[in-house]
XYZ file of C-alpha atoms in Angstrom:
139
model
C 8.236 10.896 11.500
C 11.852 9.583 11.155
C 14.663 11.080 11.291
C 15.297 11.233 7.392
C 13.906 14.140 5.344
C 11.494 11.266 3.085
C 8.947 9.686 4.701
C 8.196 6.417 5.046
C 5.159 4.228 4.410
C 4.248 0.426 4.992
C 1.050 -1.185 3.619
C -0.091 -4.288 4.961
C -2.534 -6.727 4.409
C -3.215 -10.057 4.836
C -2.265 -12.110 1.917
C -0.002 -8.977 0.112
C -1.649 -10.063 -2.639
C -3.674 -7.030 -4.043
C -4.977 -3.651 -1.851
C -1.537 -3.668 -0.349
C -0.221 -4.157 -3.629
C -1.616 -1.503 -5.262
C -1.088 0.910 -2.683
C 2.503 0.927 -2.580
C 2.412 0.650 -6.642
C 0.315 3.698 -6.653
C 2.093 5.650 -3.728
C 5.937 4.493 -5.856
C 4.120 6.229 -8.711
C 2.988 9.348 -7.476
C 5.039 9.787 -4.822
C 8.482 9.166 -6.693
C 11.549 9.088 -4.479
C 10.557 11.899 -2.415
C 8.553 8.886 -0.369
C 9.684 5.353 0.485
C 7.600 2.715 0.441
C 6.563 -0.870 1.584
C 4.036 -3.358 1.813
C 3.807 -6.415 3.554
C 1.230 -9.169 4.117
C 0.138 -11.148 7.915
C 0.042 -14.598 5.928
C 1.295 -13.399 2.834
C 0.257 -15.506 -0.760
C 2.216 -17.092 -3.772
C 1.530 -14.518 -5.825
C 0.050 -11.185 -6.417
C -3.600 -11.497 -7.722
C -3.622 -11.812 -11.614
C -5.992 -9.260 -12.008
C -4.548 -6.694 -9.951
C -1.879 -6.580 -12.024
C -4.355 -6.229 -14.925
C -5.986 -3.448 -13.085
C -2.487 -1.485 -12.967
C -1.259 -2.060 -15.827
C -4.267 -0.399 -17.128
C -3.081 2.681 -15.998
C 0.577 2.400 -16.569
C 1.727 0.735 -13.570
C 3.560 -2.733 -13.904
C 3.583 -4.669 -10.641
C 4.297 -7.945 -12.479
C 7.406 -8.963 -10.810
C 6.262 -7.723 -7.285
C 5.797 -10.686 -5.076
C 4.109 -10.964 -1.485
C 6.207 -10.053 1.160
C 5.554 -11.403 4.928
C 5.308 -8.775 7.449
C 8.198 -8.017 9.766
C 8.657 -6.253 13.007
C 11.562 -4.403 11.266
C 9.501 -3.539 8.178
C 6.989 -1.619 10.949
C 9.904 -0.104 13.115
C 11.519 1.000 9.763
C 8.108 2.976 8.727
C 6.805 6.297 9.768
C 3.242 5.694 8.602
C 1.737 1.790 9.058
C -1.466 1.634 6.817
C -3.425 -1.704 7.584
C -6.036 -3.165 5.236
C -8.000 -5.724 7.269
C -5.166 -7.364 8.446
C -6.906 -6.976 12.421
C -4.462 -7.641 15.349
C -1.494 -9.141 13.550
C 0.063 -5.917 13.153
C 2.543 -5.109 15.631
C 2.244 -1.875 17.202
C 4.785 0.588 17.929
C 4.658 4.150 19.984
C 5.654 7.549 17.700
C 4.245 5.538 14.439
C 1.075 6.955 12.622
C -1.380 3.972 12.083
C -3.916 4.362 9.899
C -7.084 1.412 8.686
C -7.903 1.232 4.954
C -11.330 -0.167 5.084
C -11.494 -1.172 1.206
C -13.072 -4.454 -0.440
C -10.402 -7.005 -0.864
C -9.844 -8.217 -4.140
C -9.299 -11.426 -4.608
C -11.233 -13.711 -6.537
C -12.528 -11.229 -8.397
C -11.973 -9.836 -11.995
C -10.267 -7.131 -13.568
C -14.062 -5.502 -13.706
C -14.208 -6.077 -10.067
C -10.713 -4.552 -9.272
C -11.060 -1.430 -11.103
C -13.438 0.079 -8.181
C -10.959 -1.023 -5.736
C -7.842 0.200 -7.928
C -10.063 4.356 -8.125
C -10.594 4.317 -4.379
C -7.264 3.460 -3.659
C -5.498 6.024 -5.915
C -8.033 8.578 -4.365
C -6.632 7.914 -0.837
C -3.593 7.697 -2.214
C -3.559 10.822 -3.493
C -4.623 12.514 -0.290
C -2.229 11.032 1.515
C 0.734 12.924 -0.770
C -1.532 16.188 -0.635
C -1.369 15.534 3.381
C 2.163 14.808 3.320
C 2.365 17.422 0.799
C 4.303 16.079 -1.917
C 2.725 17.001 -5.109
C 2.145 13.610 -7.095
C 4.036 13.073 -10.316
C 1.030 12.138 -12.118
């Protein structure tokens, strides 16, 4: 862990386009500013996946200004905790960091109906990732 009393997070994937996405959405939300969080993509998209943002804002969460971020060596150095979601090698890797892989359908292409499995399985880890950190979540 840093040196700072909140601990950090980055979520990558590919395109930063949607599990990423909704990750760091869900972790800002539950987690508050007693975490600080990032997310990042390999080859990152245009946009974030329509429907994703659907899929959030149907439970409260507005990502509709995010945009896709590429990932950075400083993003990585910067984080305590580097959870990948099929982004494969092009993570860099760094000693003293906690890495953690987020197997978890991607969602692109698909509809809101689609996301909405994605969206519960992600809030699920994301909540037991605050429990093991052990900040309570706000929600």
């Amino acid at each position: 862990m840093s040196t700072s009393a909140t601990p950090s997070v980055l979520f990558v994937c590919v395109h930063n386009a949607g599990r990423s996405q909704m990750a760091a959405a869900f972790l800002t939300h539950l987690g508050g500013p007693r975490i600080e969080v990032r997310s990042a993509g390999s080859a990152p998209a245009d946009t974030v996946h329509t429907a994703v943002v659907e899929a959030l804002a149907e439970v409260g969460i507005d990502i509709s200004t995010e945009t896709p971020k590429v990932l950075t060596t400083e993003a990585v150095q910067a984080s305590d905790i580097v959870i990948t979601m099929g982004c494969g090698d092009a993570c860099p890797y760094f000693p003293g960091k906690r890495y953690l892989d987020w197997q978890l359908e991607d969602p692109a292409g698909q509809g809101v109906a689609g996301v909405r499995p994605i969206r519960a399985e992600i809030e699920q880890r994301i909540r037991g990732l605050l429990a093991e950190l052990g900040i309570e979540p706000t929600a």
